[in-house]
Amino acid sequence: MRLATSNMFDASIANLQRRQQKLQETQGQLTSGKRIAQASDDPTGAARAERALVSIGRVDANQRALEASRNSMILSESALGDASELMQQMREAMMAAGNASYSDSERAGLANKIAGLRDQLLTIANRSDGAGGFLFGGQGSGTPPFLDQNGGVTFTGVGGSIQTGNMDNFALTIDGDQAWQQARSGNGSFVTGPNGNTAGASTPPKGWIDSGRVTNPGLLTGNNYNIVISGTAPAQTIAVTNTDTGAAVPLDGNPTGTFTPGKGISFDGMAMTISGKPVDGDQFSIKPSSNDLKVFDVLDKAVAELRAPLRGQAEISQSNSNRIRDLDAVMSNLQNVRSQVGERMNNLDGTETRMAALKQYNKSEQSAAEDLDMTQGISDFQNQQTGYDTALKTYAMVQRMTLFQYINV
């Protein structure tokens, strides 16, 4: 087989070009630290790296949503903490208002104090989130969600909360309607209160009833009751009627219905105490609790009652007892919401840890798919450089293998 000199030259040049190209590719990999510059370098590895990169982008988006939710929850928790402090101050004022030695003007002064604290509380309920929204705006409100009107404070927002919309659905707002307007009335199971006198509904009783307590949840009926005191002390009796069924209700351990002020009475899984000096015909009602107790309604009622002049001690005691009971209920509801916010913050911390681990895993996957093994890369570069030098020397020797070289000699 006869080989022309030109073929040897072409083969040597082609070999040099291949080696030079490979050397340049390896040098580029060493410079970038990546073994895949384009998908054609390693289609499988490129696809693997792309999947990891997409997952990292998704985690980054979730982390941004998490931070937005965390900032909102921190502000909401702080607002609820401020609200609890104000509510505690109002409760202390109501406790002081029960002092029998206080005059009407002194109670009116306490009413003014509560009214001022109430206005501060309204500002907290309408607190902005710093981004054009409101912490307690629910599912969104372009204006402050609580509107103070002549008839009281109303919630103008939309119940619920705004979610980030990602897979984890982080909350960005608090349901203001639930937090400020859906406390459980009474003691949580039933509501006690005065019901006038049989001589006239506008005649206040001379005694007062406490908020009561549950003795046996299994016996609760959820019905309405009416309690009537009959006779003159010390020979008074008490009768309880289930107004839903019209039936008389027997008292536990008291078949004769003997009544003594300050002594507990119990029936149908409930117990309560009527104190003071009730007179013949005094009535008290018991109603099932409901989730409609509103913070600002309670405060407005407390202010109005404290400003009312010429009230008797029984009326004052009943009023203060009911308002303190209601304050405790709305405070408990706000505390429950605050606990929910705290739990959300704990969940955010746990989710953030999980996201960080997922992001680290995907970065490792991306690195394993496209990063260059630097030790191997340097070794390959040195080998290719040696091969390229050898190819150059070989080409130089091939150049001298011509007839003209021999003629010149």
PDB file of C-alpha atoms in Angstrom, residues 108-335:
ATOM      1  CA  ALA A 108     -66.998  57.314  85.758  1.00  0.00           C
ATOM      2  CA  GLY A 109     -63.271  58.068  86.014  1.00  0.00           C
ATOM      3  CA  LEU A 110     -62.493  54.371  85.628  1.00  0.00           C
ATOM      4  CA  ALA A 111     -64.883  54.299  82.659  1.00  0.00           C
ATOM      5  CA  ASN A 112     -62.866  57.095  81.027  1.00  0.00           C
ATOM      6  CA  LYS A 113     -59.675  55.133  81.611  1.00  0.00           C
ATOM      7  CA  ILE A 114     -61.180  52.022  80.007  1.00  0.00           C
ATOM      8  CA  ALA A 115     -62.471  54.116  77.091  1.00  0.00           C
ATOM      9  CA  GLY A 116     -58.960  55.458  76.465  1.00  0.00           C
ATOM     10  CA  LEU A 117     -57.473  51.977  76.600  1.00  0.00           C
ATOM     11  CA  ARG A 118     -60.247  50.789  74.311  1.00  0.00           C
ATOM     12  CA  ASP A 119     -59.203  53.341  71.672  1.00  0.00           C
ATOM     13  CA  GLN A 120     -55.603  52.125  71.936  1.00  0.00           C
ATOM     14  CA  LEU A 121     -56.853  48.578  71.502  1.00  0.00           C
ATOM     15  CA  LEU A 122     -58.733  49.583  68.342  1.00  0.00           C
ATOM     16  CA  THR A 123     -55.484  50.973  66.941  1.00  0.00           C
ATOM     17  CA  ILE A 124     -53.824  47.608  67.585  1.00  0.00           C
ATOM     18  CA  ALA A 125     -56.691  45.764  65.877  1.00  0.00           C
ATOM     19  CA  ASN A 126     -56.149  47.997  62.821  1.00  0.00           C
ATOM     20  CA  ARG A 127     -52.346  47.732  62.890  1.00  0.00           C
ATOM     21  CA  SER A 128     -50.677  47.726  59.465  1.00  0.00           C
ATOM     22  CA  ASP A 129     -48.301  44.999  58.331  1.00  0.00           C
ATOM     23  CA  GLY A 130     -45.982  47.589  56.782  1.00  0.00           C
ATOM     24  CA  ALA A 131     -46.696  46.409  53.231  1.00  0.00           C
ATOM     25  CA  GLY A 132     -50.020  48.102  52.562  1.00  0.00           C
ATOM     26  CA  GLY A 133     -52.114  45.457  54.319  1.00  0.00           C
ATOM     27  CA  PHE A 134     -53.405  44.884  57.834  1.00  0.00           C
ATOM     28  CA  LEU A 135     -52.399  42.176  60.285  1.00  0.00           C
ATOM     29  CA  PHE A 136     -56.004  41.352  61.202  1.00  0.00           C
ATOM     30  CA  GLY A 137     -57.524  42.064  57.793  1.00  0.00           C
ATOM     31  CA  GLY A 138     -58.424  38.428  57.159  1.00  0.00           C
ATOM     32  CA  GLN A 139     -58.488  37.673  53.453  1.00  0.00           C
ATOM     33  CA  GLY A 140     -57.754  41.241  52.532  1.00  0.00           C
ATOM     34  CA  SER A 141     -58.927  44.772  53.182  1.00  0.00           C
ATOM     35  CA  GLY A 142     -57.900  48.007  51.517  1.00  0.00           C
ATOM     36  CA  THR A 143     -59.003  49.975  54.576  1.00  0.00           C
ATOM     37  CA  PRO A 144     -58.598  49.321  58.325  1.00  0.00           C
ATOM     38  CA  PRO A 145     -60.653  46.181  59.028  1.00  0.00           C
ATOM     39  CA  PHE A 146     -62.363  47.501  62.189  1.00  0.00           C
ATOM     40  CA  LEU A 147     -64.651  50.485  61.806  1.00  0.00           C
ATOM     41  CA  ASP A 148     -65.756  52.460  64.875  1.00  0.00           C
ATOM     42  CA  GLN A 149     -69.346  53.632  64.422  1.00  0.00           C
ATOM     43  CA  ASN A 150     -72.151  54.907  66.626  1.00  0.00           C
ATOM     44  CA  GLY A 151     -73.506  51.398  67.019  1.00  0.00           C
ATOM     45  CA  GLY A 152     -70.111  49.980  67.976  1.00  0.00           C
ATOM     46  CA  VAL A 153     -67.099  48.543  66.224  1.00  0.00           C
ATOM     47  CA  THR A 154     -67.765  46.400  63.137  1.00  0.00           C
ATOM     48  CA  PHE A 155     -65.422  44.152  61.184  1.00  0.00           C
ATOM     49  CA  THR A 156     -65.314  45.254  57.541  1.00  0.00           C
ATOM     50  CA  GLY A 157     -62.698  42.767  56.363  1.00  0.00           C
ATOM     51  CA  VAL A 158     -63.216  39.271  55.021  1.00  0.00           C
ATOM     52  CA  GLY A 159     -63.002  36.343  57.418  1.00  0.00           C
ATOM     53  CA  GLY A 160     -60.144  33.881  57.004  1.00  0.00           C
ATOM     54  CA  SER A 161     -56.520  34.619  56.187  1.00  0.00           C
ATOM     55  CA  ILE A 162     -54.333  35.232  53.143  1.00  0.00           C
ATOM     56  CA  GLN A 163     -52.079  32.296  52.257  1.00  0.00           C
ATOM     57  CA  THR A 164     -48.830  32.385  50.285  1.00  0.00           C
ATOM     58  CA  GLY A 165     -50.241  29.886  47.777  1.00  0.00           C
ATOM     59  CA  ASN A 166     -47.171  27.667  47.640  1.00  0.00           C
ATOM     60  CA  MET A 167     -47.101  23.987  48.572  1.00  0.00           C
ATOM     61  CA  ASP A 168     -46.821  24.707  52.311  1.00  0.00           C
ATOM     62  CA  ASN A 169     -49.458  27.502  52.224  1.00  0.00           C
ATOM     63  CA  PHE A 170     -47.990  29.844  54.828  1.00  0.00           C
ATOM     64  CA  ALA A 171     -50.356  32.345  56.457  1.00  0.00           C
ATOM     65  CA  LEU A 172     -49.734  36.054  55.858  1.00  0.00           C
ATOM     66  CA  THR A 173     -52.605  37.485  57.922  1.00  0.00           C
ATOM     67  CA  ILE A 174     -54.726  36.655  60.966  1.00  0.00           C
ATOM     68  CA  ASP A 175     -58.484  36.171  60.854  1.00  0.00           C
ATOM     69  CA  GLY A 176     -59.505  39.379  62.647  1.00  0.00           C
ATOM     70  CA  ASP A 177     -63.130  38.279  62.917  1.00  0.00           C
ATOM     71  CA  GLN A 178     -62.125  35.123  64.785  1.00  0.00           C
ATOM     72  CA  ALA A 179     -59.601  36.887  67.001  1.00  0.00           C
ATOM     73  CA  TRP A 180     -61.684  39.881  68.068  1.00  0.00           C
ATOM     74  CA  GLN A 181     -65.314  38.907  67.556  1.00  0.00           C
ATOM     75  CA  GLN A 182     -65.757  35.182  68.154  1.00  0.00           C
ATOM     76  CA  ALA A 183     -64.991  34.592  71.813  1.00  0.00           C
ATOM     77  CA  ARG A 184     -67.058  32.026  73.676  1.00  0.00           C
ATOM     78  CA  SER A 185     -69.678  33.819  75.778  1.00  0.00           C
ATOM     79  CA  GLY A 186     -70.245  33.162  79.461  1.00  0.00           C
ATOM     80  CA  ASN A 187     -68.031  30.519  81.016  1.00  0.00           C
ATOM     81  CA  GLY A 188     -67.745  28.723  77.701  1.00  0.00           C
ATOM     82  CA  SER A 189     -70.662  26.381  78.327  1.00  0.00           C
ATOM     83  CA  PHE A 190     -73.492  28.616  79.543  1.00  0.00           C
ATOM     84  CA  VAL A 191     -74.241  32.269  80.294  1.00  0.00           C
ATOM     85  CA  THR A 192     -75.771  33.451  83.541  1.00  0.00           C
ATOM     86  CA  GLY A 193     -77.384  36.834  84.093  1.00  0.00           C
ATOM     87  CA  PRO A 194     -80.156  38.810  85.788  1.00  0.00           C
ATOM     88  CA  ASN A 195     -83.666  38.494  84.410  1.00  0.00           C
ATOM     89  CA  GLY A 196     -85.524  41.218  86.265  1.00  0.00           C
ATOM     90  CA  ASN A 197     -88.252  40.520  88.786  1.00  0.00           C
ATOM     91  CA  THR A 198     -91.654  38.956  88.408  1.00  0.00           C
ATOM     92  CA  ALA A 199     -93.046  42.342  89.393  1.00  0.00           C
ATOM     93  CA  GLY A 200     -91.514  43.808  86.220  1.00  0.00           C
ATOM     94  CA  ALA A 201     -88.747  42.975  83.767  1.00  0.00           C
ATOM     95  CA  SER A 202     -87.179  46.426  84.242  1.00  0.00           C
ATOM     96  CA  THR A 203     -86.829  45.904  87.985  1.00  0.00           C
ATOM     97  CA  PRO A 204     -83.273  44.711  88.678  1.00  0.00           C
ATOM     98  CA  PRO A 205     -82.840  41.860  91.158  1.00  0.00           C
ATOM     99  CA  LYS A 206     -81.477  42.641  94.595  1.00  0.00           C
ATOM    100  CA  GLY A 207     -79.051  39.742  94.307  1.00  0.00           C
ATOM    101  CA  TRP A 208     -76.479  38.753  91.711  1.00  0.00           C
ATOM    102  CA  ILE A 209     -75.444  35.474  90.138  1.00  0.00           C
ATOM    103  CA  ASP A 210     -71.870  34.390  89.382  1.00  0.00           C
ATOM    104  CA  SER A 211     -70.677  33.007  86.046  1.00  0.00           C
ATOM    105  CA  GLY A 212     -71.190  29.406  87.180  1.00  0.00           C
ATOM    106  CA  ARG A 213     -69.241  26.288  86.328  1.00  0.00           C
ATOM    107  CA  VAL A 214     -69.763  22.855  84.784  1.00  0.00           C
ATOM    108  CA  THR A 215     -69.916  19.942  87.228  1.00  0.00           C
ATOM    109  CA  ASN A 216     -70.815  17.172  84.796  1.00  0.00           C
ATOM    110  CA  PRO A 217     -70.454  17.814  81.047  1.00  0.00           C
ATOM    111  CA  GLY A 218     -72.472  14.689  80.271  1.00  0.00           C
ATOM    112  CA  LEU A 219     -75.595  16.180  81.870  1.00  0.00           C
ATOM    113  CA  LEU A 220     -75.557  19.484  80.027  1.00  0.00           C
ATOM    114  CA  THR A 221     -78.662  19.971  77.899  1.00  0.00           C
ATOM    115  CA  GLY A 222     -77.847  23.212  76.081  1.00  0.00           C
ATOM    116  CA  ASN A 223     -81.309  24.517  76.970  1.00  0.00           C
ATOM    117  CA  ASN A 224     -82.434  27.814  78.445  1.00  0.00           C
ATOM    118  CA  TYR A 225     -83.387  28.074  82.115  1.00  0.00           C
ATOM    119  CA  ASN A 226     -85.097  30.567  84.402  1.00  0.00           C
ATOM    120  CA  ILE A 227     -84.405  30.756  88.144  1.00  0.00           C
ATOM    121  CA  VAL A 228     -86.943  32.371  90.470  1.00  0.00           C
ATOM    122  CA  ILE A 229     -86.441  33.279  94.141  1.00  0.00           C
ATOM    123  CA  SER A 230     -89.629  33.226  96.220  1.00  0.00           C
ATOM    124  CA  GLY A 231     -90.450  34.303  99.763  1.00  0.00           C
ATOM    125  CA  THR A 232     -88.760  36.489 102.298  1.00  0.00           C
ATOM    126  CA  ALA A 233     -85.397  35.800 103.914  1.00  0.00           C
ATOM    127  CA  PRO A 234     -84.563  33.689 105.769  1.00  0.00           C
ATOM    128  CA  ALA A 235     -87.363  31.413 104.538  1.00  0.00           C
ATOM    129  CA  GLN A 236     -86.804  31.695 100.806  1.00  0.00           C
ATOM    130  CA  THR A 237     -87.117  29.020  98.149  1.00  0.00           C
ATOM    131  CA  ILE A 238     -85.697  28.646  94.668  1.00  0.00           C
ATOM    132  CA  ALA A 239     -87.299  27.113  91.586  1.00  0.00           C
ATOM    133  CA  VAL A 240     -85.675  26.325  88.250  1.00  0.00           C
ATOM    134  CA  THR A 241     -87.608  25.931  85.015  1.00  0.00           C
ATOM    135  CA  ASN A 242     -86.351  24.646  81.685  1.00  0.00           C
ATOM    136  CA  THR A 243     -87.935  27.298  79.449  1.00  0.00           C
ATOM    137  CA  ASP A 244     -87.352  25.206  76.315  1.00  0.00           C
ATOM    138  CA  THR A 245     -89.413  22.284  77.624  1.00  0.00           C
ATOM    139  CA  GLY A 246     -91.483  24.107  80.271  1.00  0.00           C
ATOM    140  CA  ALA A 247     -90.584  21.437  82.858  1.00  0.00           C
ATOM    141  CA  ALA A 248     -89.511  22.110  86.425  1.00  0.00           C
ATOM    142  CA  VAL A 249     -85.917  21.098  87.109  1.00  0.00           C
ATOM    143  CA  PRO A 250     -85.040  19.394  90.426  1.00  0.00           C
ATOM    144  CA  LEU A 251     -82.037  20.719  92.310  1.00  0.00           C
ATOM    145  CA  ASP A 252     -79.195  18.354  93.158  1.00  0.00           C
ATOM    146  CA  GLY A 253     -79.280  17.473  96.861  1.00  0.00           C
ATOM    147  CA  ASN A 254     -82.033  20.006  97.546  1.00  0.00           C
ATOM    148  CA  PRO A 255     -85.452  18.418  96.926  1.00  0.00           C
ATOM    149  CA  THR A 256     -87.330  21.116  98.889  1.00  0.00           C
ATOM    150  CA  GLY A 257     -85.739  23.988  96.983  1.00  0.00           C
ATOM    151  CA  THR A 258     -84.475  25.787 100.061  1.00  0.00           C
ATOM    152  CA  PHE A 259     -82.492  28.892  99.173  1.00  0.00           C
ATOM    153  CA  THR A 260     -79.704  30.554 101.130  1.00  0.00           C
ATOM    154  CA  PRO A 261     -77.764  33.470  99.562  1.00  0.00           C
ATOM    155  CA  GLY A 262     -74.126  32.594  98.911  1.00  0.00           C
ATOM    156  CA  LYS A 263     -74.807  28.845  98.877  1.00  0.00           C
ATOM    157  CA  GLY A 264     -74.232  26.964  95.655  1.00  0.00           C
ATOM    158  CA  ILE A 265     -77.058  25.425  93.657  1.00  0.00           C
ATOM    159  CA  SER A 266     -76.610  22.761  91.008  1.00  0.00           C
ATOM    160  CA  PHE A 267     -78.736  20.982  88.403  1.00  0.00           C
ATOM    161  CA  ASP A 268     -78.308  19.378  84.971  1.00  0.00           C
ATOM    162  CA  GLY A 269     -74.516  19.329  85.266  1.00  0.00           C
ATOM    163  CA  MET A 270     -74.269  23.031  86.174  1.00  0.00           C
ATOM    164  CA  ALA A 271     -73.539  24.861  89.407  1.00  0.00           C
ATOM    165  CA  MET A 272     -73.754  28.546  90.300  1.00  0.00           C
ATOM    166  CA  THR A 273     -74.111  30.851  93.306  1.00  0.00           C
ATOM    167  CA  ILE A 274     -76.598  33.662  93.912  1.00  0.00           C
ATOM    168  CA  SER A 275     -75.336  36.223  96.403  1.00  0.00           C
ATOM    169  CA  GLY A 276     -76.528  39.496  97.906  1.00  0.00           C
ATOM    170  CA  LYS A 277     -80.044  39.991  99.269  1.00  0.00           C
ATOM    171  CA  PRO A 278     -82.455  38.742  96.625  1.00  0.00           C
ATOM    172  CA  VAL A 279     -86.111  39.464  97.236  1.00  0.00           C
ATOM    173  CA  ASP A 280     -89.326  37.722  96.353  1.00  0.00           C
ATOM    174  CA  GLY A 281     -89.672  37.402  92.571  1.00  0.00           C
ATOM    175  CA  ASP A 282     -86.040  37.973  91.605  1.00  0.00           C
ATOM    176  CA  GLN A 283     -85.220  36.073  88.423  1.00  0.00           C
ATOM    177  CA  PHE A 284     -82.015  34.926  86.798  1.00  0.00           C
ATOM    178  CA  SER A 285     -81.508  33.378  83.389  1.00  0.00           C
ATOM    179  CA  ILE A 286     -79.184  30.682  82.044  1.00  0.00           C
ATOM    180  CA  LYS A 287     -78.514  30.442  78.314  1.00  0.00           C
ATOM    181  CA  PRO A 288     -76.198  28.252  76.254  1.00  0.00           C
ATOM    182  CA  SER A 289     -72.885  29.835  75.252  1.00  0.00           C
ATOM    183  CA  SER A 290     -72.222  30.974  71.701  1.00  0.00           C
ATOM    184  CA  ASN A 291     -69.201  32.126  69.682  1.00  0.00           C
ATOM    185  CA  ASP A 292     -70.305  35.717  69.195  1.00  0.00           C
ATOM    186  CA  LEU A 293     -68.711  37.652  72.052  1.00  0.00           C
ATOM    187  CA  LYS A 294     -66.977  40.723  70.634  1.00  0.00           C
ATOM    188  CA  VAL A 295     -64.100  42.484  72.365  1.00  0.00           C
ATOM    189  CA  PHE A 296     -65.239  46.035  71.675  1.00  0.00           C
ATOM    190  CA  ASP A 297     -68.884  45.300  72.513  1.00  0.00           C
ATOM    191  CA  VAL A 298     -67.764  44.061  75.925  1.00  0.00           C
ATOM    192  CA  LEU A 299     -65.673  47.187  76.512  1.00  0.00           C
ATOM    193  CA  ASP A 300     -68.407  49.560  75.303  1.00  0.00           C
ATOM    194  CA  LYS A 301     -70.905  47.871  77.597  1.00  0.00           C
ATOM    195  CA  ALA A 302     -68.492  48.086  80.539  1.00  0.00           C
ATOM    196  CA  VAL A 303     -67.925  51.812  79.928  1.00  0.00           C
ATOM    197  CA  ALA A 304     -71.663  52.500  79.629  1.00  0.00           C
ATOM    198  CA  GLU A 305     -72.471  50.605  82.829  1.00  0.00           C
ATOM    199  CA  LEU A 306     -69.705  52.311  84.817  1.00  0.00           C
ATOM    200  CA  ARG A 307     -70.990  55.715  83.707  1.00  0.00           C
ATOM    201  CA  ALA A 308     -74.586  54.872  84.706  1.00  0.00           C
ATOM    202  CA  PRO A 309     -75.472  56.788  87.913  1.00  0.00           C
ATOM    203  CA  LEU A 310     -77.555  55.812  90.925  1.00  0.00           C
ATOM    204  CA  ARG A 311     -77.132  52.064  90.663  1.00  0.00           C
ATOM    205  CA  GLY A 312     -77.631  49.829  93.661  1.00  0.00           C
ATOM    206  CA  GLN A 313     -74.886  47.618  95.032  1.00  0.00           C
ATOM    207  CA  ALA A 314     -76.511  44.444  93.705  1.00  0.00           C
ATOM    208  CA  GLU A 315     -76.723  45.940  90.218  1.00  0.00           C
ATOM    209  CA  ILE A 316     -73.102  47.118  90.404  1.00  0.00           C
ATOM    210  CA  SER A 317     -71.892  43.716  91.606  1.00  0.00           C
ATOM    211  CA  GLN A 318     -73.843  41.886  88.893  1.00  0.00           C
ATOM    212  CA  SER A 319     -72.603  44.249  86.197  1.00  0.00           C
ATOM    213  CA  ASN A 320     -68.962  44.034  87.259  1.00  0.00           C
ATOM    214  CA  SER A 321     -69.145  40.250  87.616  1.00  0.00           C
ATOM    215  CA  ASN A 322     -70.551  39.874  84.105  1.00  0.00           C
ATOM    216  CA  ARG A 323     -68.079  42.276  82.515  1.00  0.00           C
ATOM    217  CA  ILE A 324     -65.083  40.678  84.219  1.00  0.00           C
ATOM    218  CA  ARG A 325     -66.394  37.305  83.043  1.00  0.00           C
ATOM    219  CA  ASP A 326     -66.683  38.617  79.495  1.00  0.00           C
ATOM    220  CA  LEU A 327     -63.259  40.252  79.651  1.00  0.00           C
ATOM    221  CA  ASP A 328     -61.778  36.942  80.727  1.00  0.00           C
ATOM    222  CA  ALA A 329     -63.527  35.241  77.798  1.00  0.00           C
ATOM    223  CA  VAL A 330     -62.255  37.654  75.142  1.00  0.00           C
ATOM    224  CA  MET A 331     -58.781  37.679  76.716  1.00  0.00           C
ATOM    225  CA  SER A 332     -58.755  33.899  76.597  1.00  0.00           C
ATOM    226  CA  ASN A 333     -59.775  33.968  72.943  1.00  0.00           C
ATOM    227  CA  LEU A 334     -57.017  36.446  72.080  1.00  0.00           C
ATOM    228  CA  GLN A 335     -54.547  34.286  73.988  1.00  0.00           C
TER     229      GLN A 335
END
